[in-house]
Amino acid sequence: MNGSATGTPVDATGFLGGRLILRQPRGGHRAGTDAALAVAAARPYAKGRVADLGAGVGTIGISLAVLDPTLEVTLVEIDPGLAALAGETAAANGCGERLHILTRDVRELTSKPRDFQDAPHDLVVMNPPFMDARSSRGSPHPGRALAHRMEESDLAQWIEAAAAMLKPKGSLVLIHRPDGLGAVLAALQPRFGGIALRSVHAHSRRVATRILIFARQGGRAPLVIAPPLILHEEDGKFTSLADAIHRGEAALAFHEPDAAK
């Protein structure tokens, strides 16, 4: 497909081994490994109502809805064009009736918690922009720049928005850069506890490139560090687990069964 109802040139591409088809802007931010990892990490905690903050074209939230037909999903996306593509993607994958799309700045949600009091969420998942806007050079493509860069203070507002949307003891799952972990942990306090971390490494002998983070609103369990995830074998091929994650065939829990509190 070459375009959408918005007039934006788009491509229709398979995701999670073709389990769903994404409509993505041609030349903009593209869904890839980060989104697949966030989906896998969220799956063990996805039930009832799920929210995807900074959803873009809805990759994470729609993937969860396709993988579990019992879920209701809220997508929050500031860009009207991407939000429209998310609606098209949801309809094309047969889950549009279970999706609610808010075209809104995530930071605004902190001042409007009443919007969710009658329908709180069981899980919030997010793949926030990784780069510090003050210290990194943004992409000349505005869509990529918006997807990749944020002020450090904005991260705290995103986590506050997650807290506003969650029911008591609700779960938060996010993916971030390892060098941003300190800021994430600081932002999680005091609303979240029961934190669990899993580092993601391109190869077994390389430093982590991503960190997956779980937290529970009001949780009291001690911090847990789960075993690392290795993406590639020495020959460059995906490990069996990484391959299953990219195909939508594996979930990636942070805890032993029934261990999260």
PDB file of C-alpha atoms in Angstrom:
ATOM      1  CA  MET A   1       0.000   0.000   0.000  1.00  0.00           C
ATOM      2  CA  ASN A   2       1.306   3.449  -0.915  1.00  0.00           C
ATOM      3  CA  GLY A   3      -0.822   5.804   1.163  1.00  0.00           C
ATOM      4  CA  SER A   4      -3.393   6.230   3.910  1.00  0.00           C
ATOM      5  CA  ALA A   5      -6.525   8.248   4.507  1.00  0.00           C
ATOM      6  CA  THR A   6      -4.256  11.030   5.802  1.00  0.00           C
ATOM      7  CA  GLY A   7      -2.418  11.291   2.487  1.00  0.00           C
ATOM      8  CA  THR A   8       0.868  10.183   4.087  1.00  0.00           C
ATOM      9  CA  PRO A   9       3.000   7.788   2.007  1.00  0.00           C
ATOM     10  CA  VAL A  10       3.065   4.539   3.973  1.00  0.00           C
ATOM     11  CA  ASP A  11       4.272   0.972   3.755  1.00  0.00           C
ATOM     12  CA  ALA A  12       2.412  -2.103   4.957  1.00  0.00           C
ATOM     13  CA  THR A  13       4.915  -4.418   6.634  1.00  0.00           C
ATOM     14  CA  GLY A  14       4.657  -7.647   8.573  1.00  0.00           C
ATOM     15  CA  PHE A  15       5.545  -7.725  12.266  1.00  0.00           C
ATOM     16  CA  LEU A  16       6.000 -10.596  14.723  1.00  0.00           C
ATOM     17  CA  GLY A  17       6.524 -13.096  11.944  1.00  0.00           C
ATOM     18  CA  GLY A  18       3.565 -11.748   9.985  1.00  0.00           C
ATOM     19  CA  ARG A  19       1.083 -12.130  12.836  1.00  0.00           C
ATOM     20  CA  LEU A  20       0.014  -8.569  12.115  1.00  0.00           C
ATOM     21  CA  ILE A  21       0.489  -6.016   9.366  1.00  0.00           C
ATOM     22  CA  LEU A  22       1.667  -2.537  10.348  1.00  0.00           C
ATOM     23  CA  ARG A  23       0.975   0.613   8.382  1.00  0.00           C
ATOM     24  CA  GLN A  24       4.039   2.787   8.901  1.00  0.00           C
ATOM     25  CA  PRO A  25       5.071   6.131   7.398  1.00  0.00           C
ATOM     26  CA  ARG A  26       7.610   5.717   4.669  1.00  0.00           C
ATOM     27  CA  GLY A  27      10.873   7.227   5.884  1.00  0.00           C
ATOM     28  CA  GLY A  28       9.730   7.706   9.490  1.00  0.00           C
ATOM     29  CA  HIS A  29      10.465   5.767  12.664  1.00  0.00           C
ATOM     30  CA  ARG A  30      10.163   2.029  12.015  1.00  0.00           C
ATOM     31  CA  ALA A  31       9.083  -0.689  14.431  1.00  0.00           C
ATOM     32  CA  GLY A  32      11.768  -3.245  15.153  1.00  0.00           C
ATOM     33  CA  THR A  33      13.511  -5.143  17.926  1.00  0.00           C
ATOM     34  CA  ASP A  34      12.695  -2.642  20.682  1.00  0.00           C
ATOM     35  CA  ALA A  35       8.976  -3.001  20.044  1.00  0.00           C
ATOM     36  CA  ALA A  36       9.204  -6.798  19.838  1.00  0.00           C
ATOM     37  CA  LEU A  37      11.052  -6.867  23.176  1.00  0.00           C
ATOM     38  CA  ALA A  38       8.463  -4.611  24.812  1.00  0.00           C
ATOM     39  CA  VAL A  39       5.647  -6.853  23.554  1.00  0.00           C
ATOM     40  CA  ALA A  40       7.345  -9.981  24.882  1.00  0.00           C
ATOM     41  CA  ALA A  41       8.040  -8.368  28.267  1.00  0.00           C
ATOM     42  CA  ALA A  42       4.473  -7.078  28.582  1.00  0.00           C
ATOM     43  CA  ARG A  43       2.677 -10.293  27.626  1.00  0.00           C
ATOM     44  CA  PRO A  44       2.922 -12.069  31.008  1.00  0.00           C
ATOM     45  CA  TYR A  45       1.272  -9.068  32.708  1.00  0.00           C
ATOM     46  CA  ALA A  46      -1.250  -8.116  30.011  1.00  0.00           C
ATOM     47  CA  LYS A  47      -4.827  -8.690  31.091  1.00  0.00           C
ATOM     48  CA  GLY A  48      -8.067  -6.763  31.052  1.00  0.00           C
ATOM     49  CA  ARG A  49      -7.196  -3.222  30.005  1.00  0.00           C
ATOM     50  CA  VAL A  50      -3.784  -2.255  28.632  1.00  0.00           C
ATOM     51  CA  ALA A  51      -2.451   1.198  27.710  1.00  0.00           C
ATOM     52  CA  ASP A  52       0.395   1.895  25.287  1.00  0.00           C
ATOM     53  CA  LEU A  53       1.902   5.369  25.868  1.00  0.00           C
ATOM     54  CA  GLY A  54       3.638   7.123  23.003  1.00  0.00           C
ATOM     55  CA  ALA A  55       2.148   4.434  20.810  1.00  0.00           C
ATOM     56  CA  GLY A  56       3.248   5.700  17.399  1.00  0.00           C
ATOM     57  CA  VAL A  57       1.424   3.555  14.845  1.00  0.00           C
ATOM     58  CA  GLY A  58       0.300   1.299  17.704  1.00  0.00           C
ATOM     59  CA  THR A  59       2.870  -1.448  17.268  1.00  0.00           C
ATOM     60  CA  ILE A  60       3.065  -2.596  20.897  1.00  0.00           C
ATOM     61  CA  GLY A  61      -0.570  -2.143  21.887  1.00  0.00           C
ATOM     62  CA  ILE A  62      -1.997  -3.627  18.696  1.00  0.00           C
ATOM     63  CA  SER A  63       0.426  -6.555  18.880  1.00  0.00           C
ATOM     64  CA  LEU A  64      -0.822  -7.346  22.381  1.00  0.00           C
ATOM     65  CA  ALA A  65      -4.434  -7.060  21.210  1.00  0.00           C
ATOM     66  CA  VAL A  66      -3.789  -9.438  18.303  1.00  0.00           C
ATOM     67  CA  LEU A  67      -1.981 -11.946  20.523  1.00  0.00           C
ATOM     68  CA  ASP A  68      -4.743 -11.877  23.169  1.00  0.00           C
ATOM     69  CA  PRO A  69      -8.311 -11.326  21.884  1.00  0.00           C
ATOM     70  CA  THR A  70      -9.575 -10.674  25.434  1.00  0.00           C
ATOM     71  CA  LEU A  71      -7.619  -7.439  25.855  1.00  0.00           C
ATOM     72  CA  GLU A  72      -8.950  -3.909  25.555  1.00  0.00           C
ATOM     73  CA  VAL A  73      -6.207  -1.468  24.589  1.00  0.00           C
ATOM     74  CA  THR A  74      -5.775   2.299  24.855  1.00  0.00           C
ATOM     75  CA  LEU A  75      -3.222   3.943  22.567  1.00  0.00           C
ATOM     76  CA  VAL A  76      -1.923   7.413  23.447  1.00  0.00           C
ATOM     77  CA  GLU A  77      -0.092   9.217  20.635  1.00  0.00           C
ATOM     78  CA  ILE A  78       0.617  12.915  20.171  1.00  0.00           C
ATOM     79  CA  ASP A  79       0.970  12.817  16.360  1.00  0.00           C
ATOM     80  CA  PRO A  80      -2.456  12.819  14.628  1.00  0.00           C
ATOM     81  CA  GLY A  81      -1.021  11.189  11.510  1.00  0.00           C
ATOM     82  CA  LEU A  82       0.481   8.289  13.434  1.00  0.00           C
ATOM     83  CA  ALA A  83      -2.694   7.931  15.503  1.00  0.00           C
ATOM     84  CA  ALA A  84      -4.691   7.673  12.275  1.00  0.00           C
ATOM     85  CA  LEU A  85      -2.346   4.981  10.977  1.00  0.00           C
ATOM     86  CA  ALA A  86      -2.777   3.115  14.261  1.00  0.00           C
ATOM     87  CA  GLY A  87      -6.526   3.131  13.681  1.00  0.00           C
ATOM     88  CA  GLU A  88      -6.037   1.782  10.161  1.00  0.00           C
ATOM     89  CA  THR A  89      -3.652  -0.908  11.442  1.00  0.00           C
ATOM     90  CA  ALA A  90      -6.089  -1.969  14.163  1.00  0.00           C
ATOM     91  CA  ALA A  91      -8.953  -2.231  11.684  1.00  0.00           C
ATOM     92  CA  ALA A  92      -6.813  -4.197   9.218  1.00  0.00           C
ATOM     93  CA  ASN A  93      -5.881  -6.672  11.954  1.00  0.00           C
ATOM     94  CA  GLY A  94      -9.430  -7.176  13.203  1.00  0.00           C
ATOM     95  CA  CYS A  95      -9.092  -5.570  16.623  1.00  0.00           C
ATOM     96  CA  GLY A  96     -10.357  -2.042  16.010  1.00  0.00           C
ATOM     97  CA  GLU A  97     -13.407  -2.527  18.211  1.00  0.00           C
ATOM     98  CA  ARG A  98     -11.159  -3.267  21.205  1.00  0.00           C
ATOM     99  CA  LEU A  99      -8.942  -0.212  20.725  1.00  0.00           C
ATOM    100  CA  HIS A 100      -9.390   3.324  22.029  1.00  0.00           C
ATOM    101  CA  ILE A 101      -7.029   5.938  20.575  1.00  0.00           C
ATOM    102  CA  LEU A 102      -6.234   9.181  22.412  1.00  0.00           C
ATOM    103  CA  THR A 103      -4.492  11.774  20.244  1.00  0.00           C
ATOM    104  CA  ARG A 104      -2.836  13.548  23.129  1.00  0.00           C
ATOM    105  CA  ASP A 105       0.507  14.485  24.636  1.00  0.00           C
ATOM    106  CA  VAL A 106       1.325  11.868  27.293  1.00  0.00           C
ATOM    107  CA  ARG A 107       2.391  14.680  29.634  1.00  0.00           C
ATOM    108  CA  GLU A 108      -1.163  16.047  29.649  1.00  0.00           C
ATOM    109  CA  LEU A 109      -2.481  12.892  31.286  1.00  0.00           C
ATOM    110  CA  THR A 110      -0.898  13.791  34.611  1.00  0.00           C
ATOM    111  CA  SER A 111      -3.330  16.698  34.990  1.00  0.00           C
ATOM    112  CA  LYS A 112      -6.379  14.660  33.954  1.00  0.00           C
ATOM    113  CA  PRO A 113      -6.344  11.478  36.074  1.00  0.00           C
ATOM    114  CA  ARG A 114     -10.130  11.612  36.355  1.00  0.00           C
ATOM    115  CA  ASP A 115     -10.301  10.549  32.704  1.00  0.00           C
ATOM    116  CA  PHE A 116      -9.393   7.008  33.794  1.00  0.00           C
ATOM    117  CA  GLN A 117     -11.018   6.642  37.201  1.00  0.00           C
ATOM    118  CA  ASP A 118     -13.979   4.742  35.769  1.00  0.00           C
ATOM    119  CA  ALA A 119     -11.822   2.514  33.583  1.00  0.00           C
ATOM    120  CA  PRO A 120      -8.358   2.091  35.103  1.00  0.00           C
ATOM    121  CA  HIS A 121      -5.809  -0.061  33.342  1.00  0.00           C
ATOM    122  CA  ASP A 122      -4.188  -3.280  34.506  1.00  0.00           C
ATOM    123  CA  LEU A 123      -0.987  -2.654  32.559  1.00  0.00           C
ATOM    124  CA  VAL A 124       0.779   0.312  31.003  1.00  0.00           C
ATOM    125  CA  VAL A 125       3.568  -0.374  28.517  1.00  0.00           C
ATOM    126  CA  MET A 126       5.788   2.216  26.899  1.00  0.00           C
ATOM    127  CA  ASN A 127       8.815   2.623  24.681  1.00  0.00           C
ATOM    128  CA  PRO A 128       9.622   6.274  25.431  1.00  0.00           C
ATOM    129  CA  PRO A 129      12.099   8.388  23.449  1.00  0.00           C
ATOM    130  CA  PHE A 130      15.593   7.392  24.598  1.00  0.00           C
ATOM    131  CA  MET A 131      17.774  10.366  23.760  1.00  0.00           C
ATOM    132  CA  ASP A 132      18.254  13.361  26.053  1.00  0.00           C
ATOM    133  CA  ALA A 133      17.153  16.318  23.957  1.00  0.00           C
ATOM    134  CA  ARG A 134      19.846  18.516  25.546  1.00  0.00           C
ATOM    135  CA  SER A 135      22.822  16.303  24.718  1.00  0.00           C
ATOM    136  CA  SER A 136      21.936  14.527  21.455  1.00  0.00           C
ATOM    137  CA  ARG A 137      21.558  15.675  17.880  1.00  0.00           C
ATOM    138  CA  GLY A 138      18.076  15.085  16.585  1.00  0.00           C
ATOM    139  CA  SER A 139      17.174  13.452  13.293  1.00  0.00           C
ATOM    140  CA  PRO A 140      16.330  15.886  10.481  1.00  0.00           C
ATOM    141  CA  HIS A 141      13.149  13.839   9.968  1.00  0.00           C
ATOM    142  CA  PRO A 142      10.604  15.354  12.404  1.00  0.00           C
ATOM    143  CA  GLY A 143       8.851  12.048  13.040  1.00  0.00           C
ATOM    144  CA  ARG A 144      12.067  10.304  13.969  1.00  0.00           C
ATOM    145  CA  ALA A 145      13.169  13.223  16.139  1.00  0.00           C
ATOM    146  CA  LEU A 146       9.896  13.151  18.085  1.00  0.00           C
ATOM    147  CA  ALA A 147      10.154   9.383  18.542  1.00  0.00           C
ATOM    148  CA  HIS A 148      13.762   9.404  19.759  1.00  0.00           C
ATOM    149  CA  ARG A 149      14.350  12.517  21.895  1.00  0.00           C
ATOM    150  CA  MET A 150      12.862  13.868  25.130  1.00  0.00           C
ATOM    151  CA  GLU A 151      13.859  16.007  28.074  1.00  0.00           C
ATOM    152  CA  GLU A 152      14.804  14.042  31.215  1.00  0.00           C
ATOM    153  CA  SER A 153      11.999  15.824  33.083  1.00  0.00           C
ATOM    154  CA  ASP A 154       9.514  14.471  30.550  1.00  0.00           C
ATOM    155  CA  LEU A 155      10.324  10.886  31.554  1.00  0.00           C
ATOM    156  CA  ALA A 156       9.059  11.584  35.068  1.00  0.00           C
ATOM    157  CA  GLN A 157       5.836  12.952  33.572  1.00  0.00           C
ATOM    158  CA  TRP A 158       5.399   9.840  31.429  1.00  0.00           C
ATOM    159  CA  ILE A 159       5.754   7.623  34.487  1.00  0.00           C
ATOM    160  CA  GLU A 160       3.380   9.871  36.420  1.00  0.00           C
ATOM    161  CA  ALA A 161       0.906   9.491  33.543  1.00  0.00           C
ATOM    162  CA  ALA A 162       1.249   5.708  33.785  1.00  0.00           C
ATOM    163  CA  ALA A 163       0.462   5.909  37.497  1.00  0.00           C
ATOM    164  CA  ALA A 164      -2.632   8.010  36.739  1.00  0.00           C
ATOM    165  CA  MET A 165      -3.920   5.405  34.287  1.00  0.00           C
ATOM    166  CA  LEU A 166      -3.244   2.299  36.386  1.00  0.00           C
ATOM    167  CA  LYS A 167      -5.472   0.627  38.921  1.00  0.00           C
ATOM    168  CA  PRO A 168      -3.952  -0.078  42.364  1.00  0.00           C
ATOM    169  CA  LYS A 169      -1.202  -2.712  42.047  1.00  0.00           C
ATOM    170  CA  GLY A 170      -1.276  -2.263  38.267  1.00  0.00           C
ATOM    171  CA  SER A 171       1.886  -3.054  36.304  1.00  0.00           C
ATOM    172  CA  LEU A 172       4.222  -0.903  34.224  1.00  0.00           C
ATOM    173  CA  VAL A 173       6.612  -2.299  31.611  1.00  0.00           C
ATOM    174  CA  LEU A 174       9.049  -0.146  29.660  1.00  0.00           C
ATOM    175  CA  ILE A 175      12.212  -0.387  27.628  1.00  0.00           C
ATOM    176  CA  HIS A 176      15.048   2.114  27.882  1.00  0.00           C
ATOM    177  CA  ARG A 177      18.772   2.627  27.372  1.00  0.00           C
ATOM    178  CA  PRO A 178      21.013   1.336  30.177  1.00  0.00           C
ATOM    179  CA  ASP A 179      22.544   4.782  30.680  1.00  0.00           C
ATOM    180  CA  GLY A 180      19.046   6.105  31.424  1.00  0.00           C
ATOM    181  CA  LEU A 181      18.360   3.577  34.178  1.00  0.00           C
ATOM    182  CA  GLY A 182      19.172   5.996  36.995  1.00  0.00           C
ATOM    183  CA  ALA A 183      16.643   8.506  35.701  1.00  0.00           C
ATOM    184  CA  VAL A 184      14.002   5.781  35.305  1.00  0.00           C
ATOM    185  CA  LEU A 185      14.490   4.461  38.850  1.00  0.00           C
ATOM    186  CA  ALA A 186      14.343   7.983  40.265  1.00  0.00           C
ATOM    187  CA  ALA A 187      11.133   8.703  38.352  1.00  0.00           C
ATOM    188  CA  LEU A 188       9.504   5.482  39.574  1.00  0.00           C
ATOM    189  CA  GLN A 189       9.744   6.601  43.197  1.00  0.00           C
ATOM    190  CA  PRO A 190       7.624   6.893  45.250  1.00  0.00           C
ATOM    191  CA  ARG A 191       4.639   5.515  43.330  1.00  0.00           C
ATOM    192  CA  PHE A 192       6.146   2.266  42.081  1.00  0.00           C
ATOM    193  CA  GLY A 193       7.943  -0.646  43.708  1.00  0.00           C
ATOM    194  CA  GLY A 194       8.468  -4.335  43.057  1.00  0.00           C
ATOM    195  CA  ILE A 195      10.943  -3.330  40.362  1.00  0.00           C
ATOM    196  CA  ALA A 196      12.529  -5.963  38.135  1.00  0.00           C
ATOM    197  CA  LEU A 197      15.229  -5.438  35.522  1.00  0.00           C
ATOM    198  CA  ARG A 198      16.443  -7.458  32.554  1.00  0.00           C
ATOM    199  CA  SER A 199      19.418  -6.364  30.469  1.00  0.00           C
ATOM    200  CA  VAL A 200      19.469  -6.977  26.716  1.00  0.00           C
ATOM    201  CA  HIS A 201      22.774  -7.703  24.949  1.00  0.00           C
ATOM    202  CA  ALA A 202      23.471  -7.954  21.231  1.00  0.00           C
ATOM    203  CA  HIS A 203      26.056 -10.689  21.982  1.00  0.00           C
ATOM    204  CA  SER A 204      27.026 -12.536  25.152  1.00  0.00           C
ATOM    205  CA  ARG A 205      30.370 -10.756  25.480  1.00  0.00           C
ATOM    206  CA  ARG A 206      29.068  -7.247  24.846  1.00  0.00           C
ATOM    207  CA  VAL A 207      27.634  -4.670  27.198  1.00  0.00           C
ATOM    208  CA  ALA A 208      23.879  -4.216  27.369  1.00  0.00           C
ATOM    209  CA  THR A 209      22.234  -2.035  24.731  1.00  0.00           C
ATOM    210  CA  ARG A 210      18.766  -1.973  26.277  1.00  0.00           C
ATOM    211  CA  ILE A 211      17.182  -2.514  29.678  1.00  0.00           C
ATOM    212  CA  LEU A 212      13.683  -3.881  30.199  1.00  0.00           C
ATOM    213  CA  ILE A 213      11.982  -2.636  33.352  1.00  0.00           C
ATOM    214  CA  PHE A 214       8.956  -3.876  35.292  1.00  0.00           C
ATOM    215  CA  ALA A 215       7.361  -2.025  38.196  1.00  0.00           C
ATOM    216  CA  ARG A 216       4.143  -2.371  40.181  1.00  0.00           C
ATOM    217  CA  GLN A 217       2.183   0.607  41.432  1.00  0.00           C
ATOM    218  CA  GLY A 218       2.377   0.506  45.210  1.00  0.00           C
ATOM    219  CA  GLY A 219       4.543  -2.615  45.098  1.00  0.00           C
ATOM    220  CA  ARG A 220       6.770  -3.494  48.055  1.00  0.00           C
ATOM    221  CA  ALA A 221       8.765  -6.451  46.778  1.00  0.00           C
ATOM    222  CA  PRO A 222      12.563  -5.998  46.644  1.00  0.00           C
ATOM    223  CA  LEU A 223      14.275  -5.191  43.380  1.00  0.00           C
ATOM    224  CA  VAL A 224      14.934  -8.232  41.170  1.00  0.00           C
ATOM    225  CA  ILE A 225      17.490  -8.601  38.374  1.00  0.00           C
ATOM    226  CA  ALA A 226      16.330 -11.243  35.909  1.00  0.00           C
ATOM    227  CA  PRO A 227      18.748 -13.244  33.723  1.00  0.00           C
ATOM    228  CA  PRO A 228      20.071 -11.268  30.730  1.00  0.00           C
ATOM    229  CA  LEU A 229      18.644 -11.678  27.261  1.00  0.00           C
ATOM    230  CA  ILE A 230      21.175 -12.371  24.502  1.00  0.00           C
ATOM    231  CA  LEU A 231      19.953 -11.510  21.003  1.00  0.00           C
ATOM    232  CA  HIS A 232      22.613 -13.026  18.736  1.00  0.00           C
ATOM    233  CA  GLU A 233      24.803 -16.087  18.530  1.00  0.00           C
ATOM    234  CA  GLU A 234      28.487 -15.716  17.645  1.00  0.00           C
ATOM    235  CA  ASP A 235      27.644 -16.253  13.960  1.00  0.00           C
ATOM    236  CA  GLY A 236      25.259 -13.277  14.034  1.00  0.00           C
ATOM    237  CA  LYS A 237      22.045 -15.290  13.884  1.00  0.00           C
ATOM    238  CA  PHE A 238      19.313 -14.720  16.449  1.00  0.00           C
ATOM    239  CA  THR A 239      19.389 -16.957  19.504  1.00  0.00           C
ATOM    240  CA  SER A 240      16.417 -19.302  19.664  1.00  0.00           C
ATOM    241  CA  LEU A 241      14.694 -17.126  22.280  1.00  0.00           C
ATOM    242  CA  ALA A 242      15.304 -13.891  20.377  1.00  0.00           C
ATOM    243  CA  ASP A 243      13.976 -15.490  17.203  1.00  0.00           C
ATOM    244  CA  ALA A 244      10.837 -16.647  19.032  1.00  0.00           C
ATOM    245  CA  ILE A 245      10.342 -13.141  20.451  1.00  0.00           C
ATOM    246  CA  HIS A 246      10.560 -11.590  16.981  1.00  0.00           C
ATOM    247  CA  ARG A 247       7.995 -14.102  15.731  1.00  0.00           C
ATOM    248  CA  GLY A 248       5.573 -13.395  18.566  1.00  0.00           C
ATOM    249  CA  GLU A 249       6.002 -16.926  19.897  1.00  0.00           C
ATOM    250  CA  ALA A 250       7.599 -16.157  23.285  1.00  0.00           C
ATOM    251  CA  ALA A 251       6.818 -14.099  26.364  1.00  0.00           C
ATOM    252  CA  LEU A 252       9.561 -12.735  28.594  1.00  0.00           C
ATOM    253  CA  ALA A 253       8.542 -12.691  32.250  1.00  0.00           C
ATOM    254  CA  PHE A 254      10.675 -10.887  34.826  1.00  0.00           C
ATOM    255  CA  HIS A 255       9.583 -13.136  37.689  1.00  0.00           C
ATOM    256  CA  GLU A 256       9.079 -16.748  38.547  1.00  0.00           C
ATOM    257  CA  PRO A 257       5.356 -17.654  38.409  1.00  0.00           C
ATOM    258  CA  ASP A 258       3.378 -15.923  41.163  1.00  0.00           C
ATOM    259  CA  ALA A 259       6.514 -14.181  42.473  1.00  0.00           C
ATOM    260  CA  ALA A 260       5.528 -10.579  41.622  1.00  0.00           C
ATOM    261  CA  LYS A 261       3.798  -8.668  44.410  1.00  0.00           C
TER     262      LYS A 261
END
